[in-house]
Amino acid sequence: MWTYGKAVYVGVLMASISLVGGAYGREVSIRPGGLEFVVQSTSPFASLSLGRNLSPVAGDLDGDDRVELYVGCYGRRMEVFVPVGDRLLTADAVPNHLDAITMSYERDTPYVAVADVDNDGDEDVVWFDFSSVETPLTALYLNKMVFFKNEGTARVPDFRVVGDETSPFAGIFSEWQGTPVFGDFDGDGDADLLFGDRDGTFRYCRNLLAEEGVCGFAEMMGRLNPFSGIDVGDSSSPAVIDLDGDGDLDVVSGEMHGSLRWIENITASGGPLAFALRDRTHGPLAFFSTEIASMPLGVDIDGDGDMELVVGSGEGRLTVLSPGRYGSTGGLGMAPLSQEGPGMEPLPQEKPGDDGAFEGDGRRVVSAQDLYRVLREWMGHFQGLWDAGY
């Protein structure tokens, strides 16, 4: 009776979700904001088998105007892919300019960031690696930032490791293996550094190139850190993208449990940089999740002018999320489903600006808040039966 009661209630819970969706076999479109991101069901990355702990980064390291996708993999490997239509060019057809990247421990994954950090016209590379740091008392073991400077050109790269004496990242360490990304957050024309850490927080380092004329990064502490107090749980992994289309840089962060968290840029005109962590159920990424350890990248992977999100995961998958508008391709975080079920007419289309109602029959698309409220209510009933021993 105890097990049966739980099974029945789970069935009722799932039935309620179907009823909220409108009808069995039909797509439920989650609409937490004007923009939604949808899984590309035909992504050429879907069939890749690269092992676990995948960390994507993009660049054009040979200046041919084609985006190269580099993927850090478990076992200190960097793989390269160049998307061409619905297929991928691999290292057999394109050079792997980051093949020389290595880690101190063979089981680590390289978490790499690419940017022209010194504004010399070519892209440079950084990552964190575990190493000892000598102090007057003892040796500390921390993750030190490695600077792989391009000493060649934008078309013929020649990467060389820069020593601590001349590195603009000297003195920047991560408690665990940090996850770096670059973006011009303060709008002064140079690339600033943001990185996540094991505890789920974020550290922000300003590039002083614009004001001092020499590339150097200074960590902003306390109230000077616009990400101070923002915590996504464990293993924060930031990506930079204008998620809401308002013209400033937002942050999308992965985390240990596989979700994507929206950190919105709320900087007021003329005011200091400010960011706010949005609720997990709100925004164009609500309810998307990998199984474990999401690691996102913002990039125009198909060259159509729109920024996609390529999400690596701990279980070894690369997922591409494409931006769209309501009614374009389907529910957020789900591969598009058929709009017709057995014996059912096609779903009516929504008119722009009709506040979520379908044309004709009055059915409405489920909002993220509505679905969350229904699930919470049903789970409350379910917990009551569970506690009572049914």
XYZ file of C-alpha atoms in Angstrom:
390
model
C 0.000 0.000 0.000
C 2.893 2.333 0.863
C 4.627 1.900 -2.488
C 1.353 1.848 -4.406
C 0.286 5.138 -2.871
C 3.486 6.817 -4.015
C 3.172 5.400 -7.511
C -0.414 6.639 -7.822
C 0.529 10.096 -6.645
C 3.443 10.330 -9.036
C 1.025 9.387 -11.802
C -1.403 12.107 -10.675
C 1.465 14.596 -10.591
C 2.515 13.776 -14.143
C -1.103 13.891 -15.310
C -1.440 17.366 -13.831
C 1.559 18.505 -15.875
C -0.111 17.131 -19.007
C -3.324 18.968 -18.159
C -1.430 22.202 -17.621
C 0.099 21.721 -21.072
C -3.361 21.646 -22.593
C -3.531 18.163 -24.106
C -1.660 14.879 -24.211
C 1.092 14.691 -26.793
C 1.365 18.427 -27.315
C 4.287 20.684 -26.747
C 4.426 22.779 -23.581
C 6.196 26.063 -24.233
C 7.929 27.489 -21.184
C 7.853 31.271 -21.494
C 9.636 33.071 -18.672
C 10.584 36.118 -20.773
C 10.405 37.516 -24.299
C 13.380 35.446 -25.477
C 13.737 31.707 -25.168
C 16.658 29.385 -25.834
C 15.893 26.038 -27.414
C 18.004 22.914 -27.743
C 19.187 22.329 -31.320
C 18.017 18.789 -31.964
C 20.098 18.595 -35.167
C 23.354 19.890 -33.686
C 26.451 18.324 -35.277
C 27.946 18.087 -31.779
C 25.290 15.643 -30.584
C 27.134 12.549 -31.843
C 30.566 13.446 -30.481
C 32.214 11.184 -27.910
C 34.955 13.122 -26.129
C 34.940 11.662 -22.635
C 33.750 13.627 -19.629
C 34.075 17.150 -18.196
C 33.804 19.128 -21.433
C 34.680 22.827 -21.341
C 34.131 24.685 -24.678
C 35.842 27.909 -25.766
C 35.740 29.696 -29.126
C 38.230 31.749 -31.077
C 39.553 32.570 -34.517
C 43.204 31.861 -33.858
C 44.267 31.751 -37.505
C 42.344 34.818 -38.706
C 40.353 33.047 -41.415
C 37.010 34.478 -40.202
C 35.754 31.002 -39.247
C 34.959 30.280 -35.636
C 36.967 27.455 -34.124
C 35.465 25.578 -31.203
C 38.056 24.221 -28.800
C 36.928 21.763 -26.155
C 38.864 21.052 -22.987
C 38.456 17.371 -22.101
C 39.214 15.125 -19.167
C 42.802 13.946 -19.409
C 44.247 17.452 -20.086
C 43.310 17.375 -23.769
C 42.191 20.144 -26.114
C 40.134 19.103 -29.150
C 39.263 21.426 -32.062
C 36.214 21.582 -34.346
C 35.148 23.998 -37.072
C 31.394 23.943 -37.819
C 30.618 24.023 -41.527
C 26.886 23.795 -42.136
C 25.623 20.579 -40.550
C 29.042 18.938 -40.287
C 32.254 19.434 -38.316
C 35.821 19.747 -39.466
C 38.134 18.059 -36.958
C 41.866 18.145 -36.240
C 42.417 15.973 -39.313
C 41.333 18.916 -41.502
C 42.139 21.997 -39.378
C 45.142 22.777 -37.174
C 44.772 22.515 -33.401
C 46.483 25.694 -32.224
C 45.908 24.779 -28.559
C 47.298 21.270 -28.741
C 50.288 22.361 -26.637
C 48.125 23.199 -23.619
C 48.791 20.803 -20.798
C 48.077 20.441 -17.085
C 50.136 19.379 -14.091
C 47.794 16.469 -13.410
C 46.857 14.105 -16.199
C 43.266 13.763 -14.976
C 42.507 17.500 -15.139
C 40.384 19.281 -17.753
C 41.783 22.540 -19.199
C 39.324 25.421 -18.640
C 40.576 27.899 -21.234
C 39.669 31.486 -22.105
C 40.585 33.286 -25.357
C 40.804 37.055 -25.910
C 43.096 39.793 -27.180
C 44.055 40.769 -23.645
C 46.830 43.231 -24.622
C 45.042 44.833 -27.616
C 47.825 43.975 -30.065
C 45.461 42.594 -32.707
C 45.749 38.857 -32.034
C 44.108 36.493 -29.576
C 45.855 35.227 -26.463
C 44.992 32.290 -24.203
C 44.829 31.746 -20.428
C 43.973 28.899 -18.063
C 44.528 27.908 -14.444
C 46.943 25.152 -13.483
C 47.814 23.644 -10.115
C 51.250 24.677 -8.870
C 53.197 25.506 -5.736
C 53.659 29.099 -4.601
C 56.636 29.754 -2.361
C 56.121 31.952 0.722
C 58.549 32.903 3.508
C 57.036 30.211 5.713
C 56.029 27.358 3.443
C 54.906 26.359 -0.020
C 51.239 26.850 -0.855
C 49.522 24.828 -3.535
C 47.112 26.911 -5.570
C 45.857 27.203 -9.112
C 47.938 29.824 -10.877
C 46.859 31.546 -14.083
C 48.978 30.583 -17.093
C 49.349 33.235 -19.830
C 49.816 31.792 -23.329
C 50.710 34.936 -25.301
C 50.498 35.015 -29.076
C 53.956 36.146 -30.195
C 53.038 35.579 -33.842
C 50.278 37.244 -35.818
C 46.492 37.028 -36.066
C 46.871 34.637 -39.031
C 49.989 32.704 -37.989
C 49.826 32.280 -34.210
C 52.872 31.427 -32.131
C 51.920 30.866 -28.501
C 54.527 31.162 -25.750
C 54.096 30.844 -22.004
C 54.886 34.141 -20.243
C 56.757 33.905 -16.940
C 55.469 35.324 -13.676
C 57.937 38.224 -13.817
C 56.264 39.797 -16.860
C 52.795 38.209 -16.876
C 49.891 40.672 -16.531
C 48.128 37.954 -14.514
C 50.858 37.637 -11.878
C 49.366 37.216 -8.426
C 45.982 35.939 -9.644
C 45.177 32.553 -8.147
C 42.152 30.303 -7.833
C 41.423 28.222 -4.759
C 40.378 25.385 -7.035
C 40.655 25.147 -10.800
C 39.133 28.470 -11.868
C 36.937 28.837 -14.947
C 37.963 32.083 -16.724
C 36.160 34.198 -19.310
C 36.813 37.663 -20.750
C 34.498 40.565 -21.467
C 34.691 44.355 -21.597
C 32.396 44.777 -18.620
C 33.329 48.396 -17.857
C 33.178 49.532 -21.489
C 36.678 51.021 -21.624
C 37.782 49.050 -24.694
C 39.857 46.290 -23.116
C 39.118 42.746 -21.974
C 38.404 42.284 -18.266
C 38.644 38.907 -16.526
C 35.907 37.046 -14.673
C 36.315 33.566 -13.269
C 34.277 31.131 -11.261
C 35.542 28.878 -8.516
C 34.674 25.702 -6.658
C 32.572 27.484 -4.020
C 30.154 28.882 -6.621
C 31.227 32.535 -6.336
C 32.894 34.849 -8.868
C 36.083 36.882 -8.905
C 36.466 39.931 -11.118
C 39.756 41.433 -12.337
C 39.864 44.738 -14.231
C 42.246 45.175 -17.135
C 44.166 48.421 -16.498
C 45.396 48.739 -20.076
C 43.059 51.601 -21.028
C 43.997 53.829 -18.082
C 47.649 52.926 -17.535
C 48.757 52.058 -21.071
C 50.164 48.707 -19.956
C 48.206 45.457 -19.757
C 47.799 44.377 -16.156
C 44.946 42.818 -14.202
C 43.896 43.943 -10.738
C 41.396 41.935 -8.721
C 38.454 43.934 -7.407
C 37.722 42.944 -3.820
C 34.704 43.411 -1.579
C 32.281 46.101 -2.733
C 34.483 46.845 -5.755
C 33.594 43.410 -7.119
C 30.229 43.811 -8.907
C 29.678 40.051 -8.485
C 30.218 40.112 -4.718
C 27.522 38.143 -2.898
C 26.451 36.181 -5.998
C 26.662 32.446 -5.406
C 25.309 29.758 -7.770
C 26.072 26.826 -5.453
C 29.169 24.856 -6.414
C 31.582 25.049 -9.357
C 30.533 28.305 -11.011
C 31.467 28.454 -14.699
C 30.671 31.831 -16.340
C 29.990 32.711 -19.971
C 29.527 36.252 -21.296
C 26.543 37.058 -23.509
C 23.904 39.793 -23.870
C 21.172 37.404 -22.841
C 18.247 39.824 -22.705
C 19.213 41.923 -25.742
C 19.449 45.239 -23.892
C 22.934 46.089 -25.159
C 25.056 45.221 -22.138
C 26.962 42.103 -21.132
C 25.186 39.599 -18.907
C 26.641 36.414 -17.485
C 25.304 32.878 -17.793
C 26.878 30.519 -15.309
C 26.957 26.770 -15.151
C 27.090 24.974 -11.824
C 27.670 21.524 -10.348
C 24.062 20.305 -10.630
C 23.813 21.095 -14.344
C 21.534 24.126 -14.541
C 22.303 27.479 -16.162
C 21.957 30.590 -14.003
C 21.271 34.036 -15.416
C 23.264 36.854 -13.811
C 21.724 40.019 -15.225
C 23.634 43.238 -15.793
C 21.578 45.847 -13.938
C 24.080 48.709 -14.178
C 22.317 52.063 -14.088
C 23.276 54.735 -16.591
C 26.404 56.432 -15.285
C 26.472 54.187 -12.219
C 28.914 51.538 -11.031
C 28.816 48.032 -12.462
C 26.062 45.954 -10.875
C 24.816 42.400 -11.431
C 21.931 40.397 -9.962
C 21.388 36.636 -9.858
C 17.939 35.860 -11.235
C 15.699 33.152 -9.887
C 16.288 29.704 -11.324
C 12.722 29.596 -12.689
C 12.887 33.013 -14.375
C 14.520 33.974 -17.639
C 15.202 32.433 -21.024
C 17.177 29.506 -19.553
C 14.688 28.301 -16.947
C 14.461 24.528 -16.519
C 17.395 23.720 -18.810
C 19.728 21.258 -17.164
C 22.421 18.759 -17.968
C 22.937 15.808 -15.675
C 25.949 17.299 -13.908
C 28.432 20.198 -14.116
C 27.292 22.568 -16.871
C 29.988 24.688 -18.573
C 28.498 27.240 -21.044
C 30.036 29.300 -23.836
C 28.426 32.238 -25.635
C 29.305 32.190 -29.350
C 27.763 32.740 -32.791
C 28.450 29.149 -33.764
C 26.566 29.183 -37.094
C 27.474 32.688 -38.299
C 23.888 33.959 -38.465
C 24.512 37.000 -36.274
C 22.784 35.545 -33.192
C 24.665 34.330 -30.145
C 24.117 30.701 -29.249
C 25.073 28.902 -26.049
C 27.254 25.811 -26.363
C 27.069 23.901 -23.095
C 29.603 21.291 -22.074
C 28.791 18.913 -19.258
C 30.348 16.583 -16.763
C 28.849 13.519 -18.444
C 30.510 14.407 -21.751
C 27.807 16.086 -23.845
C 27.915 19.245 -25.939
C 24.498 20.882 -26.278
C 23.718 23.893 -28.483
C 20.976 26.283 -27.360
C 19.660 28.698 -29.999
C 17.768 31.936 -29.297
C 14.241 32.393 -30.570
C 10.922 34.018 -29.827
C 7.685 32.562 -28.541
C 6.126 30.133 -30.926
C 9.279 29.800 -33.062
C 10.628 26.353 -32.268
C 9.199 25.137 -29.010
C 9.715 24.924 -25.296
C 12.807 26.166 -23.567
C 15.349 23.475 -22.941
C 13.451 20.845 -24.934
C 13.935 19.482 -28.413
C 10.962 20.512 -30.566
C 8.097 18.039 -30.356
C 5.435 17.370 -32.932
C 2.518 19.753 -32.772
C 0.128 16.958 -33.566
C -0.845 13.965 -31.482
C -2.884 10.954 -32.575
C -6.233 12.204 -33.843
C -5.501 15.828 -32.930
C -5.601 18.934 -35.053
C -2.468 21.126 -35.242
C -2.006 23.576 -32.405
C -3.315 27.041 -33.274
C -0.654 29.713 -33.601
C -0.314 32.619 -31.259
C -0.723 36.201 -32.365
C 2.106 38.572 -31.473
C 1.260 40.558 -28.377
C -1.773 38.503 -27.356
C -0.383 37.984 -23.843
C 0.089 34.259 -24.192
C -3.382 33.206 -25.344
C -3.751 30.931 -28.349
C -5.797 32.243 -31.219
C -9.313 30.869 -31.383
C -9.833 28.505 -28.458
C -8.520 30.515 -25.520
C -5.896 28.019 -24.404
C -2.789 29.619 -22.932
C 0.878 28.826 -22.997
C 2.219 27.846 -19.593
C 4.477 30.418 -17.990
C 7.470 29.301 -15.948
C 5.908 30.792 -12.822
C 2.583 28.977 -13.377
C 4.260 25.641 -13.940
C 6.494 26.105 -10.911
C 3.452 26.975 -8.758
C 1.537 23.890 -9.919
C 4.491 21.588 -9.324
C 5.117 23.060 -5.885
C 1.458 22.599 -4.911
C 1.349 18.992 -6.092
C 4.654 18.174 -4.449
C 3.298 19.584 -1.202
C 0.378 17.129 -1.375
C 2.768 14.341 -2.327
C 5.041 15.121 0.637
C 2.032 14.960 2.940
C 1.130 11.474 1.786
C 4.781 10.429 1.992
C 5.040 11.625 5.613
C 1.785 9.867 6.445
C 3.169 6.565 5.194
C 0.914 6.034 2.175
